């Protein structure tokens, strides 16, 4: 579906690929040649095309014309809540309807979250276009206010209540039908001869009430879909229960129209089908609510109000009223209201809901805090730095929701099968009916109907639709509780198959807080003078080693001078002028690059330090090698344990670093790492990842710095430390908010558990249908084998979805270690 302009409509579209006046001219020609367009103008500075569409013209045609000219419209993504989906067939219908809209480049619908993610050209497709397509497919899109998380939870709770009420009513009405049917059997006449009795009439009335009242939801959703040629699970239930009901009604009111001896009552089957499936739906809705409760708990950690300090007076305001720059006071034991910087006070803050680490972190003036974390025994005044969607908590929730809404590659097969599943089941039920009618001894109409209904009811597309998304939802939520954030659900599948993990050294295997241990200088230059000049040039650098040199200089009470003409050469070092002198600090290869002759005594001393595990840094002054500094970064306490755990899981471990080979070898040896790529320039890290992939297979890379971004992007799975730089996080598939090595082991363990659960769920969903549909069709009856009644089929179908959800919920207990996480925090009094 594409909106056709009924009145002239102005469009302003972002266009990609514009780089010169020639591009502008080509785009203008392409748009001017399009029928129904006028007032075309293209702005190179803003990279936007503006035009007016006349009546009958379509935005989708504009997007297609731009794409054909080689200048596509910039893509964006819209998240759309969709209500009324119950099975995998519903998912396929919504995706097909959305993908058919001109301008839409991709649509992914998640049954577990009830959301559609649609990729389309910005400005080409509107939310109204998407909503209209969903509505035309037979589903509903709630209003914007109703799509908020709180409103979604309210609707989910209301749905559970409605299902529970409908199930209770259906059970109440079905019980007498079952009793009367059993009484007929006990009386010895079974169904035959009861068509005119009061019992049959009572069963007819009660079953009519069951189908018309609590069972109406199946007919209201199923019949329109059937008539449109898009049947779903509701259609199967409506056909099965309706067929049994109508046959029984004819047997009661007009048995003469049926072949002799064919009149039977199946009211109890019709009523119990509805009752049992309502029971299954009720339990399923409750279980589906539990799959996403980790993120709901996470968002509930934010307090509802905050104490804002204005002119020395505290005022309690709603959290939504907070603004960036406000000063907020946090009392002991309270939750911090928003992200910000501590202005005064000192306390220890429990950040386990973000990092997964239980140890509280000391916070004092200048320290950053995260909204939703739990303050300890001190009082803090903080300046608000982020509110709403910009807070860490909101970004974590958004990242997890995006991962939960994505589809794994393994889902592609499921989608192909489920797209044809319901029509195939209806065809099988029809074939079953015809087969029994033609081959079974007379009167065969009753058995033919029973087996056809059983086939309709036993089939369960719900289990297929929930097998993958339910596991992803629980798995990514459990990961978030442990400080592991999957940016993309597909990373879950890829991570479980990695063969090698390559760690960056600094800040990943080490603590990222290097300290200056030793210094050596040439005769005539004091260590303090060398350190002072080195600190002056390093003051402009962001490298972790620079911080160690500056801290050492200040620790000795030295005044750090300002640098001029500063230049940083990535992977080598920094240079500039300090107090009029040419100063350069960096690796030995930087001396070679600058043409500085190394001092043999300093080089020998640096080699000794490197063999002990320190990182040597060299200082050149006015073109002369004058000093060597030994900077050591302590290894993380859990790094060796994490490396051993990976090796025990059959995963090879490597270390990639720009450090001196001797330093890298010493650190790797202490950690039990056999493969080392040392002295690697930033661009070389990506090449190292490629080499590891050629020799081992799929590679995961773990890093935290700007120069790790190429390697993170090159790896099959890139994992970035959340405390690292923003560019590294953007390049990564997974963000580790806590202790990197140990969190990585947990991420691998959880990924394997999620994929194992998905495989179990898919096996169950497919094996269930493959095994029980033939049984329901009665294929074993001619050989003396069993068959399934419609009632047993309804019970089995309800249990199939519950098995898939229950199996997915087991993932809430998956993980590598005991610690305080979001659920434990949520249970604490604030």
mmCIF file of C-alpha atoms in Angstrom, residues 13-19 23 27 47-48 66 70-75:
data_model
loop_
_atom_site.group_PDB
_atom_site.id
_atom_site.type_symbol
_atom_site.label_atom_id
_atom_site.label_comp_id
_atom_site.label_asym_id
_atom_site.label_seq_id
_atom_site.Cartn_x
_atom_site.Cartn_y
_atom_site.Cartn_z
ATOM 1 C CA UNK A 13 13.738 13.912 1.273
ATOM 2 C CA UNK A 14 17.333 13.304 2.465
ATOM 3 C CA UNK A 15 19.343 12.062 -0.521
ATOM 4 C CA UNK A 16 22.525 9.999 -0.262
ATOM 5 C CA UNK A 17 25.508 10.253 -2.612
ATOM 6 C CA UNK A 18 25.329 13.987 -3.411
ATOM 7 C CA UNK A 19 28.865 15.352 -3.719
ATOM 8 C CA UNK A 23 25.002 15.195 -8.798
ATOM 9 C CA UNK A 27 18.859 14.290 -9.331
ATOM 10 C CA UNK A 47 21.665 17.046 0.844
ATOM 11 C CA UNK A 48 17.904 17.189 0.520
ATOM 12 C CA UNK A 66 16.088 8.482 -7.001
ATOM 13 C CA UNK A 70 22.008 6.239 -8.133
ATOM 14 C CA UNK A 71 21.037 8.600 -5.321
ATOM 15 C CA UNK A 72 18.816 6.653 -2.908
ATOM 16 C CA UNK A 73 16.769 8.259 -0.150
ATOM 17 C CA UNK A 74 18.441 7.937 3.259
ATOM 18 C CA UNK A 75 16.979 5.010 5.163
#
